[in-house]
Amino acid sequence: MVFLARPEGFELPRRSGTPFHHAYMEASMTNTQKRRLGVLTSGGDAPGLNAVIRAVVKMGNGLGYEVLGIQQGYEGLLGDTDYRVLTGADVRGLLPRGGTILRTTNKGHFSGKHVEGAKHDPYSEALENIQKLGLNGLITIGGEGTQGIALELVRMGAPIIGVPKTIDNDLPGTDRTFGFDTALQVATDAIDRLHTTAASHNRVMVLEVMGRHAGWIALHSGIAGGADVILIPEIPFDIQLVADKIMEREKYGSNFSIIVAAEGAMPKGGTAFYMAPGRLGGVGNSVTEQLAQMTGKDCRCVVLGHLQRGGTPTPADRLLATRYGAAAVTALNDGITGEMVALRAQDIITVPIESVIGHLKTVRPHNDLIRTAHGLGVSFGD
Ligand code: F6P
């Protein structure tokens, strides 16, 4: 068998090995005849979640594991538990399907940290249920919040491998999270479409895309779609410079402009825009209104929103999700725990979960993409 998580000559780091973990693994082996793996999806959905689940089931079954799909994220590990056994038949036809067949919850009861000795501690309850279910390993598919919860459980002794997911691509430790490529495809398609209508009406079109703390979607789609202005959280913008860019284009005969703004973009000296507490949104409309006044041009705003998260994953996301799912099972089967599978150049490796928590992978303001875009005349409003 080819070990997907181990490129030739590369030894995966072995980070399990706490005495508790081994004792736990042996205890759960005696609890059940069949070796069992659990898999759950947590946090916001992303295209490719089902492809990971499919790979986990196929790979897991192939290695002799029964696979339990824990439903509704970590919530399915509470109370009487909410799970179903997943077989090959359950994952048939899943590759092109968006969303998650296991459904998902955003943190739910796990919004705080584990508190030793607390009366109603969801972490202790989840750990107890992981043991009761006889899970030899649990695969947690999600972003930073999901892996943070996983880390708490790992520290308590749960055997977990994380799988990195987010359309924002802002999880550290990995070159790519699955879901990003699909979001990029949707955003770039939107820019292409906005180009033709903007040009026909001599308008300024502002496209607001997702990207809470990191501007990867805006930056990649903006360059791929030929935007004139790209606004990202990492580079606070000066609206006057954005207006100047539009007027400069007018001067040289381009009567329309395309602006891509990440939802977390903010003006210099200002803060990000929120439509409700904890819910970003509004930068697109604000920029649009200001530019209409400053340039006198007809300006329109399109907020792409959850269209970026729904629907069928691109082939690249299906492939990455499949590699991650298979590698997660292989890693657990090799006794590795407390790690997250990750893409590094052309290989799938694992990295300690604790190394990806507490910080995000943001766009470096002088990286080559920014310099390339600058060189092509794109304005970042800076
Ligand atoms: O998946 C990350 C993300 O897409 C962010 O960019 C965005 O702010 C957030 O999810 C919105 O998610 P929801 O509407 O589900 O809270």
Short mmCIF file of C-alpha atoms and ligand atoms in Angstrom, two decimals:
data_model
loop_
_atom_site.label_atom_id
_atom_site.label_comp_id
_atom_site.label_asym_id
_atom_site.label_seq_id
_atom_site.Cartn_x
_atom_site.Cartn_y
_atom_site.Cartn_z
CA MET A 1 0.00 0.00 0.00
CA VAL A 2 1.27 3.46 -0.79
CA PHE A 3 1.25 5.71 2.25
CA LEU A 4 -0.24 8.91 0.92
CA ALA A 5 0.94 10.93 3.90
CA ARG A 6 4.56 9.96 3.49
CA PRO A 7 6.56 11.05 0.48
CA GLU A 8 9.49 8.82 -0.42
CA GLY A 9 12.28 9.10 2.12
CA PHE A 10 10.16 11.27 4.40
CA GLU A 11 9.37 10.09 7.90
CA LEU A 12 6.12 11.40 9.36
CA PRO A 13 6.66 12.94 12.78
CA ARG A 14 5.29 10.69 15.51
CA ARG A 15 3.66 12.91 18.09
CA SER A 16 1.36 10.51 19.83
CA GLY A 17 2.96 8.44 22.51
CA THR A 18 1.57 10.01 25.65
CA PRO A 19 1.08 7.08 28.04
CA PHE A 20 -2.60 8.04 28.36
CA HIS A 21 -3.07 7.82 24.63
CA HIS A 22 -1.70 4.30 24.39
CA ALA A 23 -3.70 3.17 27.39
CA TYR A 24 -6.77 4.71 25.82
CA MET A 25 -6.15 3.06 22.44
CA GLU A 26 -5.77 -0.35 24.07
CA ALA A 27 -8.86 0.17 26.23
CA SER A 28 -10.99 1.11 23.26
CA MET A 29 -9.68 -1.89 21.31
CA THR A 30 -10.98 -4.23 23.98
CA ASN A 31 -14.34 -2.41 24.14
CA THR A 32 -15.23 -3.39 20.63
CA GLN A 33 -14.49 -6.24 18.29
CA LYS A 34 -14.26 -4.01 15.26
CA ARG A 35 -11.77 -1.16 15.01
CA ARG A 36 -13.63 2.10 14.63
CA LEU A 37 -12.92 5.54 13.27
CA GLY A 38 -15.11 8.61 13.70
CA VAL A 39 -15.30 11.52 11.29
CA LEU A 40 -16.99 14.88 11.79
CA THR A 41 -17.32 18.19 9.95
CA SER A 42 -17.39 21.40 11.97
CA GLY A 43 -17.51 25.18 11.38
CA GLY A 44 -18.65 26.80 8.12
CA ASP A 45 -19.09 24.39 5.22
CA ALA A 46 -16.75 24.32 2.24
CA PRO A 47 -16.86 22.51 -1.11
CA GLY A 48 -14.96 19.24 -0.74
CA LEU A 49 -16.20 18.18 2.73
CA ASN A 50 -18.06 15.23 1.23
CA ALA A 51 -15.02 14.22 -0.78
CA VAL A 52 -13.02 13.96 2.48
CA ILE A 53 -15.79 11.88 4.10
CA ARG A 54 -15.85 9.59 1.06
CA ALA A 55 -12.08 9.07 1.18
CA VAL A 56 -12.16 8.39 4.93
CA VAL A 57 -14.86 5.74 4.50
CA LYS A 58 -13.23 4.03 1.52
CA MET A 59 -9.73 4.10 3.00
CA GLY A 60 -10.98 3.22 6.49
CA ASN A 61 -13.10 0.29 5.32
CA GLY A 62 -10.19 -0.90 3.18
CA LEU A 63 -8.01 -1.05 6.30
CA GLY A 64 -10.71 -2.92 8.23
CA TYR A 65 -12.22 -0.02 10.18
CA GLU A 66 -15.88 0.64 10.71
CA VAL A 67 -16.46 4.36 10.12
CA LEU A 68 -18.92 6.36 12.21
CA GLY A 69 -20.09 9.68 10.80
CA ILE A 70 -20.58 11.98 13.81
CA GLN A 71 -23.41 14.36 12.90
CA GLN A 72 -23.75 18.11 13.46
CA GLY A 73 -20.06 18.63 14.26
CA TYR A 74 -18.79 18.09 17.81
CA GLU A 75 -22.41 18.39 19.01
CA GLY A 76 -22.88 14.78 17.86
CA LEU A 77 -20.47 13.69 20.59
CA LEU A 78 -22.67 15.10 23.36
CA GLY A 79 -25.58 13.54 25.26
CA ASP A 80 -26.83 10.32 23.66
CA THR A 81 -24.52 11.02 20.70
CA ASP A 82 -25.68 11.52 17.12
CA TYR A 83 -23.92 9.34 14.57
CA ARG A 84 -24.46 6.84 11.81
CA VAL A 85 -22.32 4.06 10.42
CA LEU A 86 -21.04 5.03 6.98
CA THR A 87 -20.48 2.38 4.35
CA GLY A 88 -19.44 2.49 0.72
CA ALA A 89 -23.09 2.82 -0.24
CA ASP A 90 -23.45 5.99 1.85
CA VAL A 91 -20.61 7.74 0.07
CA ARG A 92 -21.49 6.74 -3.47
CA GLY A 93 -21.73 9.76 -5.78
CA LEU A 94 -20.38 12.16 -3.16
CA LEU A 95 -17.40 13.60 -5.04
CA PRO A 96 -19.29 16.38 -6.85
CA ARG A 97 -21.70 17.10 -3.99
CA GLY A 98 -21.30 20.37 -2.08
CA GLY A 99 -22.05 20.86 1.64
CA THR A 100 -21.63 18.02 4.12
CA ILE A 101 -23.81 14.92 4.49
CA LEU A 102 -22.91 14.96 8.20
CA ARG A 103 -24.13 18.56 8.63
CA THR A 104 -22.12 21.02 10.67
CA THR A 105 -22.23 23.35 13.67
CA ASN A 106 -20.19 26.46 14.33
CA LYS A 107 -18.58 25.73 17.73
CA GLY A 108 -21.97 25.23 19.45
CA HIS A 109 -21.37 24.08 23.05
CA PHE A 110 -17.61 24.17 22.47
CA SER A 111 -17.22 27.96 22.25
CA GLY A 112 -15.14 28.04 25.47
CA LYS A 113 -12.06 26.07 26.52
CA HIS A 114 -11.91 22.90 28.59
CA VAL A 115 -12.12 23.73 32.29
CA GLU A 116 -10.73 21.04 34.59
CA GLY A 117 -13.39 19.87 37.05
CA ALA A 118 -16.17 22.06 35.58
CA LYS A 119 -19.69 20.77 36.30
CA HIS A 120 -20.95 20.74 32.71
CA ASP A 121 -17.84 20.42 30.60
CA PRO A 122 -18.65 19.50 26.97
CA TYR A 123 -15.04 18.38 26.43
CA SER A 124 -15.16 15.74 29.18
CA GLU A 125 -18.55 14.61 27.90
CA ALA A 126 -17.24 14.33 24.33
CA LEU A 127 -14.14 12.41 25.47
CA GLU A 128 -16.28 10.00 27.45
CA ASN A 129 -18.47 9.40 24.42
CA ILE A 130 -15.46 8.90 22.15
CA GLN A 131 -14.44 6.12 24.54
CA LYS A 132 -17.96 4.71 24.81
CA LEU A 133 -18.23 4.57 21.03
CA GLY A 134 -14.95 2.66 20.97
CA LEU A 135 -13.30 5.05 18.54
CA ASN A 136 -9.68 4.21 17.82
CA GLY A 137 -9.37 7.54 16.08
CA LEU A 138 -11.36 10.66 15.25
CA ILE A 139 -10.95 12.81 12.15
CA THR A 140 -11.99 16.43 12.62
CA ILE A 141 -12.51 18.36 9.39
CA GLY A 142 -12.56 22.12 9.83
CA GLY A 143 -10.78 25.43 10.17
CA GLU A 144 -9.00 27.12 13.05
CA GLY A 145 -11.96 26.92 15.46
CA THR A 146 -12.46 23.21 14.75
CA GLN A 147 -8.77 22.40 15.21
CA GLY A 148 -8.72 24.45 18.43
CA ILE A 149 -11.48 22.23 19.86
CA ALA A 150 -9.58 19.16 18.59
CA LEU A 151 -6.45 20.33 20.40
CA GLU A 152 -8.31 20.58 23.72
CA LEU A 153 -9.53 17.00 23.25
CA VAL A 154 -6.08 15.78 22.18
CA ARG A 155 -4.60 17.24 25.36
CA MET A 156 -7.17 15.25 27.32
CA GLY A 157 -6.07 12.09 25.50
CA ALA A 158 -8.36 11.78 22.48
CA PRO A 159 -6.72 10.26 19.37
CA ILE A 160 -7.41 12.90 16.71
CA ILE A 161 -6.12 13.84 13.27
CA GLY A 162 -7.29 17.18 11.84
CA VAL A 163 -8.09 17.95 8.21
CA PRO A 164 -7.72 21.62 7.17
CA LYS A 165 -10.78 23.24 5.59
CA THR A 166 -11.75 26.81 4.84
CA ILE A 167 -12.52 28.70 1.67
CA ASP A 168 -10.50 31.60 3.13
CA ASN A 169 -7.23 29.55 2.87
CA ASP A 170 -6.01 31.22 6.06
CA LEU A 171 -5.11 28.14 8.10
CA PRO A 172 -1.35 28.02 8.78
CA GLY A 173 0.80 24.92 8.36
CA THR A 174 -0.57 24.01 4.95
CA ASP A 175 -0.11 25.49 1.50
CA ARG A 176 -3.81 25.05 0.75
CA THR A 177 -7.09 24.33 2.46
CA PHE A 178 -9.71 22.61 0.33
CA GLY A 179 -12.66 24.81 -0.63
CA PHE A 180 -10.40 27.70 -1.57
CA ASP A 181 -10.06 26.69 -5.21
CA THR A 182 -13.83 26.46 -5.66
CA ALA A 183 -14.37 29.86 -4.03
CA LEU A 184 -11.71 31.26 -6.32
CA GLN A 185 -13.44 29.80 -9.35
CA VAL A 186 -16.78 31.34 -8.34
CA ALA A 187 -15.24 34.74 -7.58
CA THR A 188 -13.24 34.83 -10.82
CA ASP A 189 -16.32 33.87 -12.83
CA ALA A 190 -18.20 36.73 -11.13
CA ILE A 191 -15.44 39.21 -12.06
CA ASP A 192 -15.52 38.01 -15.70
CA ARG A 193 -19.27 38.56 -15.79
CA LEU A 194 -19.03 41.97 -14.12
CA HIS A 195 -16.49 43.06 -16.71
CA THR A 196 -18.91 42.82 -19.62
CA THR A 197 -21.77 44.63 -17.91
CA ALA A 198 -19.43 47.27 -16.42
CA ALA A 199 -17.94 47.99 -19.85
CA SER A 200 -21.38 48.19 -21.49
CA HIS A 201 -22.62 50.79 -18.99
CA ASN A 202 -19.37 52.70 -18.27
CA ARG A 203 -19.80 51.74 -14.62
CA VAL A 204 -17.69 51.03 -11.60
CA MET A 205 -18.56 47.56 -10.28
CA VAL A 206 -17.52 46.61 -6.76
CA LEU A 207 -17.45 42.90 -5.88
CA GLU A 208 -17.35 41.99 -2.18
CA VAL A 209 -15.93 38.51 -1.60
CA MET A 210 -15.32 36.48 1.57
CA GLY A 211 -12.10 36.76 3.53
CA ARG A 212 -12.54 37.61 7.17
CA HIS A 213 -8.91 38.24 8.16
CA ALA A 214 -7.08 37.22 5.01
CA GLY A 215 -7.44 38.52 1.47
CA TRP A 216 -6.49 35.35 -0.43
CA ILE A 217 -9.77 35.04 -2.35
CA ALA A 218 -9.82 38.75 -3.27
CA LEU A 219 -6.14 38.74 -4.25
CA HIS A 220 -6.17 35.56 -6.34
CA SER A 221 -9.51 36.20 -8.05
CA GLY A 222 -8.68 39.88 -8.52
CA ILE A 223 -5.48 39.06 -10.38
CA ALA A 224 -7.02 36.13 -12.28
CA GLY A 225 -10.01 38.25 -13.28
CA GLY A 226 -8.04 41.40 -14.13
CA ALA A 227 -9.50 43.69 -11.45
CA ASP A 228 -8.28 47.30 -11.37
CA VAL A 229 -8.42 47.66 -7.59
CA ILE A 230 -8.06 44.94 -4.93
CA LEU A 231 -8.82 45.71 -1.28
CA ILE A 232 -7.67 43.22 1.36
CA PRO A 233 -7.59 43.22 5.19
CA GLU A 234 -3.78 43.11 5.23
CA ILE A 235 -3.45 46.45 3.36
CA PRO A 236 -5.71 49.21 4.77
CA PHE A 237 -6.90 51.41 1.92
CA ASP A 238 -7.23 55.13 1.27
CA ILE A 239 -10.51 55.70 -0.60
CA GLN A 240 -9.08 58.82 -2.25
CA LEU A 241 -6.40 56.68 -3.91
CA VAL A 242 -9.06 54.27 -5.14
CA ALA A 243 -11.02 57.20 -6.64
CA ASP A 244 -7.79 58.52 -8.20
CA LYS A 245 -7.22 55.14 -9.87
CA ILE A 246 -10.70 55.22 -11.41
CA MET A 247 -10.22 58.78 -12.71
CA GLU A 248 -6.79 57.90 -14.08
CA ARG A 249 -8.36 55.03 -16.03
CA GLU A 250 -10.98 57.45 -17.39
CA LYS A 251 -8.20 59.78 -18.52
CA TYR A 252 -6.63 56.99 -20.57
CA GLY A 253 -9.93 55.92 -22.13
CA SER A 254 -11.16 53.12 -19.83
CA ASN A 255 -14.64 54.20 -18.84
CA PHE A 256 -15.29 51.35 -16.45
CA SER A 257 -13.49 49.85 -13.47
CA ILE A 258 -13.66 46.63 -11.46
CA ILE A 259 -12.95 46.61 -7.73
CA VAL A 260 -12.68 43.43 -5.65
CA ALA A 261 -12.94 43.90 -1.88
CA ALA A 262 -12.47 41.22 0.77
CA GLU A 263 -15.21 41.47 3.40
CA GLY A 264 -12.55 42.16 6.05
CA ALA A 265 -10.92 45.05 4.15
CA MET A 266 -10.75 48.31 6.10
CA PRO A 267 -9.85 51.94 5.50
CA LYS A 268 -6.56 53.33 6.79
CA GLY A 269 -6.99 54.28 10.43
CA GLY A 270 -10.45 52.67 10.45
CA THR A 271 -11.97 49.31 11.31
CA ALA A 272 -13.64 46.47 9.40
CA PHE A 273 -17.35 46.73 8.50
CA TYR A 274 -19.94 44.65 10.37
CA MET A 275 -23.59 44.11 9.41
CA ALA A 276 -24.31 42.55 12.83
CA PRO A 277 -22.16 41.69 15.85
CA GLY A 278 -19.63 39.08 14.71
CA ARG A 279 -20.87 39.19 11.09
CA LEU A 280 -18.66 41.01 8.64
CA GLY A 281 -20.19 42.82 5.68
CA GLY A 282 -20.69 46.28 4.28
CA VAL A 283 -17.30 47.29 2.91
CA GLY A 284 -18.51 46.81 -0.69
CA ASN A 285 -21.51 49.07 -0.26
CA SER A 286 -19.55 51.69 1.65
CA VAL A 287 -16.82 51.85 -1.02
CA THR A 288 -19.47 51.97 -3.76
CA GLU A 289 -21.33 54.92 -2.19
CA GLN A 290 -18.15 56.88 -1.53
CA LEU A 291 -16.81 56.33 -5.03
CA ALA A 292 -20.10 57.41 -6.61
CA GLN A 293 -19.83 60.72 -4.77
CA MET A 294 -16.11 61.20 -5.34
CA THR A 295 -16.01 60.30 -9.05
CA GLY A 296 -19.54 61.17 -10.17
CA LYS A 297 -19.68 57.80 -11.90
CA ASP A 298 -22.45 55.25 -11.85
CA CYS A 299 -21.33 52.64 -9.29
CA ARG A 300 -22.84 49.29 -8.29
CA CYS A 301 -22.03 46.73 -5.63
CA VAL A 302 -22.38 42.92 -5.75
CA VAL A 303 -21.93 40.87 -2.58
CA LEU A 304 -21.00 37.33 -3.55
CA GLY A 305 -21.58 35.84 -0.07
CA HIS A 306 -22.31 32.17 0.40
CA LEU A 307 -22.37 31.42 -3.33
CA GLN A 308 -18.62 31.01 -2.76
CA ARG A 309 -19.20 28.19 -0.28
CA GLY A 310 -22.02 26.26 -1.89
CA GLY A 311 -22.19 23.90 -4.81
CA THR A 312 -19.93 21.42 -6.50
CA PRO A 313 -16.19 21.46 -5.71
CA THR A 314 -13.64 22.01 -8.48
CA PRO A 315 -11.47 19.04 -9.53
CA ALA A 316 -8.54 20.54 -7.58
CA ASP A 317 -10.61 20.67 -4.38
CA ARG A 318 -11.95 17.14 -4.89
CA LEU A 319 -8.40 15.90 -5.34
CA LEU A 320 -7.00 17.73 -2.31
CA ALA A 321 -9.94 16.68 -0.13
CA THR A 322 -9.48 13.06 -1.22
CA ARG A 323 -5.75 13.13 -0.46
CA TYR A 324 -6.40 14.67 2.96
CA GLY A 325 -9.09 12.10 3.85
CA ALA A 326 -6.92 9.15 2.84
CA ALA A 327 -3.86 10.56 4.60
CA ALA A 328 -5.81 11.19 7.82
CA VAL A 329 -6.87 7.53 7.99
CA THR A 330 -3.37 6.31 7.16
CA ALA A 331 -1.86 8.54 9.86
CA LEU A 332 -4.29 7.29 12.54
CA ASN A 333 -3.68 3.72 11.43
CA ASP A 334 0.03 4.35 12.00
CA GLY A 335 -0.66 5.52 15.56
CA ILE A 336 -0.18 9.21 14.85
CA THR A 337 -2.41 11.62 16.73
CA GLY A 338 -2.56 15.33 17.62
CA GLU A 339 -1.52 16.24 14.09
CA MET A 340 -3.21 17.89 11.11
CA VAL A 341 -2.67 16.66 7.55
CA ALA A 342 -1.23 19.39 5.36
CA LEU A 343 -0.12 20.09 1.81
CA ARG A 344 3.53 21.04 1.50
CA ALA A 345 4.67 21.54 -2.10
CA GLN A 346 3.61 18.27 -3.78
CA ASP A 347 3.42 16.15 -0.61
CA ILE A 348 0.86 15.51 2.09
CA ILE A 349 2.53 15.65 5.49
CA THR A 350 1.29 16.12 9.04
CA VAL A 351 1.97 19.06 11.36
CA PRO A 352 1.19 19.40 15.08
CA ILE A 353 -2.33 20.76 15.59
CA GLU A 354 -0.98 23.11 18.25
CA SER A 355 1.24 24.77 15.63
CA VAL A 356 -1.77 25.91 13.57
CA ILE A 357 -3.81 27.38 16.43
CA GLY A 358 -3.81 31.00 17.57
CA HIS A 359 -2.57 32.63 14.39
CA LEU A 360 -3.66 32.82 10.76
CA LYS A 361 -1.91 32.61 7.41
CA THR A 362 -2.44 36.09 6.03
CA VAL A 363 -1.15 37.76 2.86
CA ARG A 364 2.30 39.28 3.36
CA PRO A 365 1.95 42.86 2.03
CA HIS A 366 5.13 42.49 -0.04
CA ASN A 367 4.68 38.95 -1.34
CA ASP A 368 5.21 38.22 -5.01
CA LEU A 369 1.50 38.30 -5.89
CA ILE A 370 1.16 41.82 -4.49
CA ARG A 371 4.32 42.93 -6.30
CA THR A 372 3.11 41.30 -9.52
CA ALA A 373 -0.25 43.03 -9.25
CA HIS A 374 1.41 46.38 -8.48
CA GLY A 375 3.61 45.88 -11.52
CA LEU A 376 0.53 45.33 -13.68
CA GLY A 377 -1.01 48.57 -12.46
CA VAL A 378 -3.45 47.15 -9.93
CA SER A 379 -4.18 49.53 -7.05
CA PHE A 380 -4.49 48.32 -3.44
CA GLY A 381 -5.55 51.78 -2.33
CA ASP A 382 -2.27 52.17 -0.45
O1 F6P B 1 -15.61 30.08 5.86
C1 F6P B 1 -15.13 31.32 6.31
C2 F6P B 1 -16.12 32.37 6.00
O2 F6P B 1 -16.42 32.16 4.68
C3 F6P B 1 -15.71 33.81 6.23
O3 F6P B 1 -15.02 34.42 5.18
C4 F6P B 1 -17.03 34.47 6.49
O4 F6P B 1 -16.90 35.64 7.22
C5 F6P B 1 -17.75 33.44 7.24
O5 F6P B 1 -17.29 32.20 6.76
C6 F6P B 1 -19.24 33.55 7.18
O6 F6P B 1 -19.80 32.37 7.66
P1 F6P B 1 -21.27 32.25 8.27
O7 F6P B 1 -22.17 33.13 7.48
O8 F6P B 1 -21.58 30.81 8.11
O9 F6P B 1 -21.15 32.67 9.68
#
